[in-house]
Protein backbone atom coordinates (compact mmCIF):
# COMPACT_ATOMS: atom_id res chain seq x y z
CA UNK A 1 0.00 0.00 0.00
CA UNK A 2 1.26 3.48 -0.82
CA UNK A 3 2.28 5.84 2.00
CA UNK A 4 0.26 9.06 1.94
CA UNK A 5 0.83 12.30 3.85
CA UNK A 6 -2.05 14.80 3.81
CA UNK A 7 -1.49 18.48 4.59
CA UNK A 8 -4.45 20.81 4.88
CA UNK A 9 -4.71 24.38 6.01
CA UNK A 10 -5.69 27.90 5.02
CA UNK A 11 -4.17 29.96 2.20
CA UNK A 12 -0.70 31.25 2.97
CA UNK A 13 0.12 28.88 5.84
CA UNK A 14 3.19 27.63 3.95
CA UNK A 15 1.76 24.25 2.90
CA UNK A 16 3.40 24.07 -0.51
CA UNK A 17 6.85 25.28 0.61
CA UNK A 18 6.87 22.74 3.42
CA UNK A 19 5.31 19.89 1.47
CA UNK A 20 7.90 20.32 -1.31
CA UNK A 21 10.77 20.07 1.18
CA UNK A 22 9.31 17.03 2.94
CA UNK A 23 8.72 15.36 -0.45
CA UNK A 24 12.35 15.97 -1.40
CA UNK A 25 13.66 14.52 1.87
CA UNK A 26 11.56 11.38 1.46
CA UNK A 27 11.81 11.12 -2.35
CA UNK A 28 8.02 11.25 -2.52
CA UNK A 29 5.89 12.91 -5.18
CA UNK A 30 4.37 16.24 -4.13
CA UNK A 31 0.81 16.93 -5.30
CA UNK A 32 -0.49 20.50 -5.03
CA UNK A 33 -4.27 20.11 -5.35
CA UNK A 34 -4.84 23.88 -5.23
CA UNK A 35 -3.15 24.04 -8.64
CA UNK A 36 -5.80 21.69 -10.01
CA UNK A 37 -8.62 23.96 -8.79
CA UNK A 38 -6.70 26.91 -10.21
CA UNK A 39 -6.46 25.18 -13.64
CA UNK A 40 -10.24 24.70 -13.69
CA UNK A 41 -10.72 28.32 -12.58
CA UNK A 42 -8.50 29.47 -15.46
CA UNK A 43 -10.71 27.59 -17.91
CA UNK A 44 -13.87 29.33 -16.63
CA UNK A 45 -12.17 32.74 -16.68
CA UNK A 46 -10.99 32.23 -20.25
CA UNK A 47 -14.46 31.12 -21.32
CA UNK A 48 -16.04 34.12 -19.60
CA UNK A 49 -18.14 31.89 -17.32
CA UNK A 50 -19.10 33.63 -14.07
CA UNK A 51 -18.44 31.91 -10.73
CA UNK A 52 -22.13 32.27 -9.81
CA UNK A 53 -23.35 30.59 -13.01
CA UNK A 54 -23.69 27.09 -11.59
CA UNK A 55 -25.44 25.66 -14.67
CA UNK A 56 -22.73 26.86 -17.06
CA UNK A 57 -19.98 25.65 -14.70
CA UNK A 58 -21.50 22.19 -14.39
CA UNK A 59 -21.96 21.90 -18.16
CA UNK A 60 -18.41 23.11 -18.84
CA UNK A 61 -16.90 20.52 -16.46
CA UNK A 62 -17.26 17.84 -19.13
CA UNK A 63 -15.03 19.86 -21.47
CA UNK A 64 -12.22 20.14 -18.93
CA UNK A 65 -9.38 17.69 -18.53
CA UNK A 66 -6.82 18.43 -15.81
CA UNK A 67 -3.70 16.28 -15.61
CA UNK A 68 -0.42 16.51 -13.72
CA UNK A 69 3.11 15.49 -14.45
CA UNK A 70 6.36 15.80 -12.58
CA UNK A 71 9.28 17.38 -14.39
CA UNK A 72 12.59 18.14 -12.64
CA UNK A 73 10.84 17.54 -9.31
CA UNK A 74 8.33 20.33 -10.12
CA UNK A 75 4.63 19.67 -10.58
CA UNK A 76 3.31 20.67 -14.00
CA UNK A 77 -0.42 21.19 -14.49
CA UNK A 78 -2.06 20.64 -17.85
CA UNK A 79 -5.44 22.02 -18.86
CA UNK A 80 -6.75 20.14 -21.89
CA UNK A 81 -3.17 19.30 -22.82
CA UNK A 82 -1.75 22.83 -22.34
CA UNK A 83 0.83 23.41 -19.60
CA UNK A 84 -0.75 26.23 -17.57
CA UNK A 85 1.79 26.53 -14.74
CA UNK A 86 2.66 30.03 -15.88
CA UNK A 87 -0.98 31.20 -15.77
CA UNK A 88 -2.43 30.00 -12.49
CA UNK A 89 -0.54 31.92 -9.81
CA UNK A 90 -2.41 35.25 -10.00
CA UNK A 91 -4.78 36.60 -7.31
CA UNK A 92 -7.57 36.58 -9.90
CA UNK A 93 -7.18 32.86 -10.55
CA UNK A 94 -6.79 32.08 -6.81
CA UNK A 95 -9.99 33.91 -5.94
CA UNK A 96 -11.87 32.24 -8.81
CA UNK A 97 -10.52 28.83 -7.68
CA UNK A 98 -11.91 29.41 -4.20
CA UNK A 99 -15.28 30.48 -5.63
CA UNK A 100 -15.74 27.55 -8.02
CA UNK A 101 -14.49 24.99 -5.49
CA UNK A 102 -17.93 25.13 -3.82
CA UNK A 103 -19.50 23.07 -6.63
CA UNK A 104 -19.87 19.32 -6.17
CA UNK A 105 -19.21 18.56 -9.84
CA UNK A 106 -15.89 20.44 -9.75
CA UNK A 107 -14.82 18.70 -6.53
CA UNK A 108 -15.86 15.20 -7.70
CA UNK A 109 -13.80 15.50 -10.84
CA UNK A 110 -10.62 16.49 -9.04
CA UNK A 111 -11.12 14.26 -5.99
CA UNK A 112 -11.30 11.19 -8.21
CA UNK A 113 -8.04 12.05 -9.92
CA UNK A 114 -6.33 12.77 -6.59
CA UNK A 115 -7.43 9.43 -5.13
CA UNK A 116 -6.21 7.53 -8.18
CA UNK A 117 -2.74 9.04 -7.79
CA UNK A 118 -2.56 8.35 -4.06
CA UNK A 119 -3.58 4.75 -4.44
CA UNK A 120 -0.43 3.69 -6.24
CA UNK A 121 2.18 6.30 -5.28
CA UNK A 122 3.92 7.37 -2.06
CA UNK A 123 3.06 11.03 -1.93
CA UNK A 124 2.51 14.16 0.04
CA UNK A 125 -0.65 15.99 -1.02
CA UNK A 126 -1.72 19.43 0.13
CA UNK A 127 -5.05 21.23 -0.09
CA UNK A 128 -8.14 21.96 2.00
CA UNK A 129 -9.96 18.60 2.20
CA UNK A 130 -7.22 16.01 1.82
CA UNK A 131 -7.32 14.56 5.35
CA UNK A 132 -11.08 14.96 5.76
CA UNK A 133 -12.35 13.80 2.37
CA UNK A 134 -9.85 12.88 -0.36
CA UNK A 135 -7.56 10.57 1.65
CA UNK A 136 -9.31 9.73 4.93
CA UNK A 137 -6.90 6.79 5.39
CA UNK A 138 -3.69 8.78 4.90
CA UNK A 139 -1.05 7.46 7.29
CA UNK A 140 -0.13 10.99 8.37
CA UNK A 141 -2.39 14.04 8.47
CA UNK A 142 -1.23 17.55 9.25
CA UNK A 143 -3.32 20.67 9.71
CA UNK A 144 -0.93 23.54 9.09
CA UNK A 145 -2.04 26.99 10.06
CA UNK A 146 -0.75 30.42 11.09
CA UNK A 147 -2.38 33.66 12.22
CA UNK A 148 -3.89 35.96 9.57
CA UNK A 149 -1.28 38.59 10.48
CA UNK A 150 1.63 36.17 9.99
CA UNK A 151 0.27 34.89 6.69
CA UNK A 152 -0.44 38.44 5.50
CA UNK A 153 3.04 39.62 6.39
CA UNK A 154 4.68 36.68 4.60
CA UNK A 155 2.64 37.37 1.46
CA UNK A 156 3.42 41.10 1.72
CA UNK A 157 7.17 40.44 1.88
CA UNK A 158 6.92 37.98 -1.04
CA UNK A 159 5.15 40.56 -3.23
CA UNK A 160 7.51 43.35 -2.17
CA UNK A 161 10.50 41.19 -3.07
CA UNK A 162 8.99 40.78 -6.56
CA UNK A 163 8.72 44.57 -6.77
CA UNK A 164 4.91 44.51 -6.76
CA UNK A 165 2.89 47.35 -5.29
CA UNK A 166 0.93 46.08 -2.28
CA UNK A 167 -0.71 47.03 1.00
CA UNK A 168 -0.51 44.85 4.10
CA UNK A 169 -4.04 45.63 5.31
CA UNK A 170 -5.58 44.77 1.92
CA UNK A 171 -3.64 41.47 1.79
CA UNK A 172 -4.87 40.53 5.31
CA UNK A 173 -8.42 41.41 4.26
CA UNK A 174 -8.16 39.13 1.19
CA UNK A 175 -6.82 36.30 3.37
CA UNK A 176 -9.74 36.70 5.81
CA UNK A 177 -12.18 36.59 2.89
CA UNK A 178 -10.59 33.45 1.41
CA UNK A 179 -10.60 31.71 4.85
CA UNK A 180 -14.26 32.57 5.25
CA UNK A 181 -15.08 31.14 1.80
CA UNK A 182 -13.02 27.95 2.19
CA UNK A 183 -14.15 27.20 5.75
CA UNK A 184 -17.84 27.84 5.28
CA UNK A 185 -18.73 26.14 2.01
CA UNK A 186 -21.21 23.29 2.17
CA UNK A 187 -19.17 20.55 0.51
CA UNK A 188 -15.83 19.51 2.04
CA UNK A 189 -15.10 22.77 3.87
CA UNK A 190 -11.62 23.41 5.20
CA UNK A 191 -11.35 21.96 8.68
CA UNK A 192 -8.93 19.93 10.75
CA UNK A 193 -9.51 16.16 10.53
CA UNK A 194 -10.02 14.57 13.95
CA UNK A 195 -6.85 12.53 13.57
CA UNK A 196 -4.72 15.34 12.11
CA UNK A 197 -1.75 16.83 13.96
CA UNK A 198 -2.12 20.58 14.34
CA UNK A 199 0.97 22.66 13.55
CA UNK A 200 0.82 26.43 13.97
CA UNK A 201 3.69 27.84 11.96
CA UNK A 202 3.30 31.43 13.24
CA UNK A 203 6.38 31.15 15.45
CA UNK A 204 8.24 28.36 13.65
CA UNK A 205 10.77 28.44 10.84
CA UNK A 206 10.21 26.39 7.66
CA UNK A 207 12.96 24.00 8.79
CA UNK A 208 11.31 23.48 12.18
CA UNK A 209 7.98 22.58 10.58
CA UNK A 210 9.68 20.22 8.09
CA UNK A 211 11.52 18.52 10.97
CA UNK A 212 8.28 18.06 12.94
CA UNK A 213 6.69 16.30 9.96
CA UNK A 214 9.74 14.12 9.27
CA UNK A 215 9.72 13.09 12.94
CA UNK A 216 6.06 12.02 12.60
CA UNK A 217 6.99 9.97 9.52
CA UNK A 218 9.90 8.31 11.35
CA UNK A 219 7.65 7.44 14.29
CA UNK A 220 4.92 6.08 12.01
CA UNK A 221 7.38 3.98 9.97
CA UNK A 222 8.96 2.41 13.06
CA UNK A 223 5.62 1.00 14.27
O1 LIG B 1 -4.02 26.36 -2.21
P1 LIG B 1 -4.46 27.34 -3.27
O2 LIG B 1 -4.48 28.77 -2.77
O3 LIG B 1 -3.70 27.18 -4.54
O4 LIG B 1 -5.99 26.93 -3.59
C1 LIG B 1 -6.84 27.75 -4.36
C2 LIG B 1 -8.29 27.48 -3.97
O5 LIG B 1 -8.70 26.17 -4.41
C3 LIG B 1 -8.61 27.48 -2.48
O6 LIG B 1 -8.89 28.79 -2.00
C4 LIG B 1 -9.80 26.56 -2.35
C5 LIG B 1 -9.62 25.59 -3.49
N1 LIG B 1 -9.11 24.28 -3.05
C6 LIG B 1 -10.03 23.39 -2.55
O7 LIG B 1 -11.21 23.72 -2.44
N2 LIG B 1 -9.63 22.14 -2.19
C7 LIG B 1 -8.35 21.77 -2.28
N3 LIG B 1 -8.00 20.53 -1.94
C8 LIG B 1 -7.38 22.69 -2.77
C9 LIG B 1 -7.79 23.95 -3.13
PDB file of N, CA, C and O and ligand atoms in Angstrom, residues 8-12 15 32-38 88-89 93-102 107 114 126-130 134 178 181-182 185 187-188, ligand 1:
ATOM      1  N   UNK A   8      -3.397  19.834   5.152  1.00  0.00           N
ATOM      2  CA  UNK A   8      -4.449  20.808   4.883  1.00  0.00           C
ATOM      3  C   UNK A   8      -4.181  22.071   5.684  1.00  0.00           C
ATOM      4  O   UNK A   8      -3.434  22.058   6.660  1.00  0.00           O
ATOM      5  N   UNK A   9      -4.842  23.134   5.265  1.00  0.00           N
ATOM      6  CA  UNK A   9      -4.712  24.383   6.011  1.00  0.00           C
ATOM      7  C   UNK A   9      -5.111  25.556   5.140  1.00  0.00           C
ATOM      8  O   UNK A   9      -5.316  25.408   3.933  1.00  0.00           O
ATOM      9  N   UNK A  10      -5.236  26.727   5.767  1.00  0.00           N
ATOM     10  CA  UNK A  10      -5.692  27.905   5.023  1.00  0.00           C
ATOM     11  C   UNK A  10      -4.633  28.450   4.062  1.00  0.00           C
ATOM     12  O   UNK A  10      -3.458  28.071   4.144  1.00  0.00           O
ATOM     13  N   UNK A  11      -5.071  29.353   3.189  1.00  0.00           N
ATOM     14  CA  UNK A  11      -4.169  29.959   2.200  1.00  0.00           C
ATOM     15  C   UNK A  11      -3.033  30.686   2.922  1.00  0.00           C
ATOM     16  O   UNK A  11      -3.263  31.375   3.925  1.00  0.00           O
ATOM     17  N   UNK A  12      -1.826  30.489   2.437  1.00  0.00           N
ATOM     18  CA  UNK A  12      -0.695  31.249   2.966  1.00  0.00           C
ATOM     19  C   UNK A  12      -0.061  30.677   4.224  1.00  0.00           C
ATOM     20  O   UNK A  12       0.798  31.313   4.832  1.00  0.00           O
ATOM     21  N   UNK A  15       1.927  25.677   3.232  1.00  0.00           N
ATOM     22  CA  UNK A  15       1.762  24.253   2.901  1.00  0.00           C
ATOM     23  C   UNK A  15       2.673  23.805   1.769  1.00  0.00           C
ATOM     24  O   UNK A  15       3.360  22.801   1.873  1.00  0.00           O
ATOM     25  N   UNK A  32       0.116  19.240  -5.448  1.00  0.00           N
ATOM     26  CA  UNK A  32      -0.488  20.502  -5.032  1.00  0.00           C
ATOM     27  C   UNK A  32      -1.904  20.533  -5.617  1.00  0.00           C
ATOM     28  O   UNK A  32      -2.086  20.836  -6.800  1.00  0.00           O
ATOM     29  N   UNK A  33      -2.911  20.203  -4.792  1.00  0.00           N
ATOM     30  CA  UNK A  33      -4.271  20.106  -5.348  1.00  0.00           C
ATOM     31  C   UNK A  33      -4.866  21.488  -5.640  1.00  0.00           C
ATOM     32  O   UNK A  33      -5.747  21.618  -6.478  1.00  0.00           O
ATOM     33  N   UNK A  34      -4.359  22.515  -4.955  1.00  0.00           N
ATOM     34  CA  UNK A  34      -4.835  23.875  -5.233  1.00  0.00           C
ATOM     35  C   UNK A  34      -4.598  24.231  -6.693  1.00  0.00           C
ATOM     36  O   UNK A  34      -5.421  24.901  -7.332  1.00  0.00           O
ATOM     37  N   UNK A  35      -3.482  23.745  -7.236  1.00  0.00           N
ATOM     38  CA  UNK A  35      -3.147  24.040  -8.636  1.00  0.00           C
ATOM     39  C   UNK A  35      -4.185  23.433  -9.581  1.00  0.00           C
ATOM     40  O   UNK A  35      -4.458  23.981 -10.659  1.00  0.00           O
ATOM     41  N   UNK A  36      -4.788  22.327  -9.158  1.00  0.00           N
ATOM     42  CA  UNK A  36      -5.799  21.685 -10.010  1.00  0.00           C
ATOM     43  C   UNK A  36      -7.082  22.534 -10.026  1.00  0.00           C
ATOM     44  O   UNK A  36      -7.715  22.715 -11.070  1.00  0.00           O
ATOM     45  N   UNK A  37      -7.455  23.060  -8.844  1.00  0.00           N
ATOM     46  CA  UNK A  37      -8.622  23.956  -8.786  1.00  0.00           C
ATOM     47  C   UNK A  37      -8.330  25.243  -9.568  1.00  0.00           C
ATOM     48  O   UNK A  37      -9.195  25.802 -10.233  1.00  0.00           O
ATOM     49  N   UNK A  38      -7.076  25.695  -9.479  1.00  0.00           N
ATOM     50  CA  UNK A  38      -6.701  26.908 -10.211  1.00  0.00           C
ATOM     51  C   UNK A  38      -6.791  26.672 -11.726  1.00  0.00           C
ATOM     52  O   UNK A  38      -7.190  27.563 -12.483  1.00  0.00           O
ATOM     53  N   UNK A  88      -1.479  30.250 -13.592  1.00  0.00           N
ATOM     54  CA  UNK A  88      -2.429  29.996 -12.495  1.00  0.00           C
ATOM     55  C   UNK A  88      -2.072  30.650 -11.167  1.00  0.00           C
ATOM     56  O   UNK A  88      -2.803  30.503 -10.198  1.00  0.00           O
ATOM     57  N   UNK A  89      -0.971  31.390 -11.111  1.00  0.00           N
ATOM     58  CA  UNK A  89      -0.543  31.920  -9.806  1.00  0.00           C
ATOM     59  C   UNK A  89      -1.008  33.341  -9.506  1.00  0.00           C
ATOM     60  O   UNK A  89      -0.496  33.978  -8.583  1.00  0.00           O
ATOM     61  N   UNK A  93      -6.937  34.302 -10.398  1.00  0.00           N
ATOM     62  CA  UNK A  93      -7.183  32.859 -10.551  1.00  0.00           C
ATOM     63  C   UNK A  93      -7.399  32.210  -9.178  1.00  0.00           C
ATOM     64  O   UNK A  93      -8.283  31.364  -9.013  1.00  0.00           O
ATOM     65  N   UNK A  94      -6.639  32.637  -8.169  1.00  0.00           N
ATOM     66  CA  UNK A  94      -6.787  32.082  -6.814  1.00  0.00           C
ATOM     67  C   UNK A  94      -8.180  32.343  -6.251  1.00  0.00           C
ATOM     68  O   UNK A  94      -8.813  31.453  -5.671  1.00  0.00           O
ATOM     69  N   UNK A  95      -8.659  33.562  -6.442  1.00  0.00           N
ATOM     70  CA  UNK A  95      -9.991  33.915  -5.942  1.00  0.00           C
ATOM     71  C   UNK A  95     -11.058  33.117  -6.686  1.00  0.00           C
ATOM     72  O   UNK A  95     -11.993  32.582  -6.087  1.00  0.00           O
ATOM     73  N   UNK A  96     -10.904  33.008  -8.005  1.00  0.00           N
ATOM     74  CA  UNK A  96     -11.871  32.237  -8.810  1.00  0.00           C
ATOM     75  C   UNK A  96     -11.841  30.760  -8.377  1.00  0.00           C
ATOM     76  O   UNK A  96     -12.890  30.120  -8.272  1.00  0.00           O
ATOM     77  N   UNK A  97     -10.640  30.236  -8.101  1.00  0.00           N
ATOM     78  CA  UNK A  97     -10.521  28.825  -7.681  1.00  0.00           C
ATOM     79  C   UNK A  97     -11.311  28.605  -6.401  1.00  0.00           C
ATOM     80  O   UNK A  97     -12.041  27.624  -6.257  1.00  0.00           O
ATOM     81  N   UNK A  98     -11.187  29.541  -5.462  1.00  0.00           N
ATOM     82  CA  UNK A  98     -11.913  29.410  -4.202  1.00  0.00           C
ATOM     83  C   UNK A  98     -13.421  29.456  -4.469  1.00  0.00           C
ATOM     84  O   UNK A  98     -14.189  28.693  -3.872  1.00  0.00           O
ATOM     85  N   UNK A  99     -13.844  30.325  -5.380  1.00  0.00           N
ATOM     86  CA  UNK A  99     -15.285  30.483  -5.628  1.00  0.00           C
ATOM     87  C   UNK A  99     -15.897  29.280  -6.347  1.00  0.00           C
ATOM     88  O   UNK A  99     -17.031  28.901  -6.073  1.00  0.00           O
ATOM     89  N   UNK A 100     -15.148  28.682  -7.274  1.00  0.00           N
ATOM     90  CA  UNK A 100     -15.736  27.551  -8.018  1.00  0.00           C
ATOM     91  C   UNK A 100     -15.544  26.209  -7.281  1.00  0.00           C
ATOM     92  O   UNK A 100     -16.132  25.198  -7.666  1.00  0.00           O
ATOM     93  N   UNK A 101     -14.728  26.242  -6.228  1.00  0.00           N
ATOM     94  CA  UNK A 101     -14.490  24.994  -5.493  1.00  0.00           C
ATOM     95  C   UNK A 101     -15.688  24.624  -4.617  1.00  0.00           C
ATOM     96  O   UNK A 101     -15.680  23.590  -3.967  1.00  0.00           O
ATOM     97  N   UNK A 102     -16.726  25.456  -4.607  1.00  0.00           N
ATOM     98  CA  UNK A 102     -17.927  25.126  -3.820  1.00  0.00           C
ATOM     99  C   UNK A 102     -18.807  24.103  -4.541  1.00  0.00           C
ATOM    100  O   UNK A 102     -19.673  23.495  -3.934  1.00  0.00           O
ATOM    101  N   UNK A 107     -15.559  19.437  -7.554  1.00  0.00           N
ATOM    102  CA  UNK A 107     -14.820  18.695  -6.533  1.00  0.00           C
ATOM    103  C   UNK A 107     -14.725  17.202  -6.877  1.00  0.00           C
ATOM    104  O   UNK A 107     -13.678  16.595  -6.721  1.00  0.00           O
ATOM    105  N   UNK A 114      -7.261  12.741  -7.730  1.00  0.00           N
ATOM    106  CA  UNK A 114      -6.334  12.773  -6.592  1.00  0.00           C
ATOM    107  C   UNK A 114      -6.266  11.400  -5.914  1.00  0.00           C
ATOM    108  O   UNK A 114      -5.187  10.925  -5.562  1.00  0.00           O
ATOM    109  N   UNK A 126      -1.185  18.343  -0.687  1.00  0.00           N
ATOM    110  CA  UNK A 126      -1.723  19.435   0.128  1.00  0.00           C
ATOM    111  C   UNK A 126      -2.966  20.047  -0.495  1.00  0.00           C
ATOM    112  O   UNK A 126      -3.203  19.926  -1.693  1.00  0.00           O
ATOM    113  N   UNK A 127      -3.795  20.636   0.380  1.00  0.00           N
ATOM    114  CA  UNK A 127      -5.046  21.227  -0.089  1.00  0.00           C
ATOM    115  C   UNK A 127      -5.892  21.704   1.070  1.00  0.00           C
ATOM    116  O   UNK A 127      -5.367  22.236   2.058  1.00  0.00           O
ATOM    117  N   UNK A 128      -7.222  21.522   0.947  1.00  0.00           N
ATOM    118  CA  UNK A 128      -8.138  21.961   1.999  1.00  0.00           C
ATOM    119  C   UNK A 128      -8.916  20.784   2.598  1.00  0.00           C
ATOM    120  O   UNK A 128      -9.385  20.862   3.727  1.00  0.00           O
ATOM    121  N   UNK A 129      -9.081  19.710   1.793  1.00  0.00           N
ATOM    122  CA  UNK A 129      -9.960  18.603   2.198  1.00  0.00           C
ATOM    123  C   UNK A 129      -9.258  17.255   2.054  1.00  0.00           C
ATOM    124  O   UNK A 129      -9.913  16.235   1.906  1.00  0.00           O
ATOM    125  N   UNK A 130      -7.938  17.263   2.093  1.00  0.00           N
ATOM    126  CA  UNK A 130      -7.220  16.006   1.822  1.00  0.00           C
ATOM    127  C   UNK A 130      -7.403  15.009   2.975  1.00  0.00           C
ATOM    128  O   UNK A 130      -7.783  13.863   2.756  1.00  0.00           O
ATOM    129  N   UNK A 134     -10.523  13.556   0.773  1.00  0.00           N
ATOM    130  CA  UNK A 134      -9.848  12.878  -0.355  1.00  0.00           C
ATOM    131  C   UNK A 134      -9.133  11.605   0.119  1.00  0.00           C
ATOM    132  O   UNK A 134      -9.308  10.535  -0.469  1.00  0.00           O
ATOM    133  N   UNK A 178     -10.820  34.791   1.964  1.00  0.00           N
ATOM    134  CA  UNK A 178     -10.586  33.453   1.414  1.00  0.00           C
ATOM    135  C   UNK A 178     -10.820  32.387   2.491  1.00  0.00           C
ATOM    136  O   UNK A 178     -11.438  31.353   2.241  1.00  0.00           O
ATOM    137  N   UNK A 181     -14.505  31.905   2.912  1.00  0.00           N
ATOM    138  CA  UNK A 181     -15.084  31.144   1.798  1.00  0.00           C
ATOM    139  C   UNK A 181     -14.750  29.655   1.922  1.00  0.00           C
ATOM    140  O   UNK A 181     -15.603  28.798   1.783  1.00  0.00           O
ATOM    141  N   UNK A 182     -13.469  29.348   2.179  1.00  0.00           N
ATOM    142  CA  UNK A 182     -13.023  27.951   2.188  1.00  0.00           C
ATOM    143  C   UNK A 182     -13.534  27.180   3.414  1.00  0.00           C
ATOM    144  O   UNK A 182     -13.735  25.970   3.351  1.00  0.00           O
ATOM    145  N   UNK A 185     -17.959  26.708   3.117  1.00  0.00           N
ATOM    146  CA  UNK A 185     -18.732  26.144   2.007  1.00  0.00           C
ATOM    147  C   UNK A 185     -19.391  24.854   2.490  1.00  0.00           C
ATOM    148  O   UNK A 185     -18.941  24.244   3.474  1.00  0.00           O
ATOM    149  N   UNK A 187     -19.823  21.818   0.809  1.00  0.00           N
ATOM    150  CA  UNK A 187     -19.166  20.548   0.506  1.00  0.00           C
ATOM    151  C   UNK A 187     -17.689  20.609   0.870  1.00  0.00           C
ATOM    152  O   UNK A 187     -16.965  21.505   0.438  1.00  0.00           O
ATOM    153  N   UNK A 188     -17.244  19.637   1.644  1.00  0.00           N
ATOM    154  CA  UNK A 188     -15.831  19.514   2.041  1.00  0.00           C
ATOM    155  C   UNK A 188     -15.180  20.834   2.451  1.00  0.00           C
ATOM    156  O   UNK A 188     -14.175  21.239   1.864  1.00  0.00           O
TER     157      UNK A 188
HETATM  158  O1  LIG B   1      -4.016  26.363  -2.207  1.00  0.00           O
HETATM  159  P1  LIG B   1      -4.463  27.342  -3.267  1.00  0.00           P
HETATM  160  O2  LIG B   1      -4.481  28.767  -2.771  1.00  0.00           O
HETATM  161  O3  LIG B   1      -3.700  27.177  -4.539  1.00  0.00           O
HETATM  162  O4  LIG B   1      -5.993  26.931  -3.593  1.00  0.00           O
HETATM  163  C1  LIG B   1      -6.836  27.751  -4.357  1.00  0.00           C
HETATM  164  C2  LIG B   1      -8.294  27.475  -3.970  1.00  0.00           C
HETATM  165  O5  LIG B   1      -8.697  26.174  -4.409  1.00  0.00           O
HETATM  166  C3  LIG B   1      -8.610  27.482  -2.477  1.00  0.00           C
HETATM  167  O6  LIG B   1      -8.889  28.789  -1.996  1.00  0.00           O
HETATM  168  C4  LIG B   1      -9.803  26.564  -2.354  1.00  0.00           C
HETATM  169  C5  LIG B   1      -9.616  25.591  -3.494  1.00  0.00           C
HETATM  170  N1  LIG B   1      -9.111  24.282  -3.047  1.00  0.00           N
HETATM  171  C6  LIG B   1     -10.034  23.395  -2.550  1.00  0.00           C
HETATM  172  O7  LIG B   1     -11.211  23.721  -2.439  1.00  0.00           O
HETATM  173  N2  LIG B   1      -9.634  22.140  -2.192  1.00  0.00           N
HETATM  174  C7  LIG B   1      -8.352  21.766  -2.284  1.00  0.00           C
HETATM  175  N3  LIG B   1      -8.001  20.530  -1.939  1.00  0.00           N
HETATM  176  C8  LIG B   1      -7.379  22.686  -2.765  1.00  0.00           C
HETATM  177  C9  LIG B   1      -7.795  23.951  -3.131  1.00  0.00           C
END
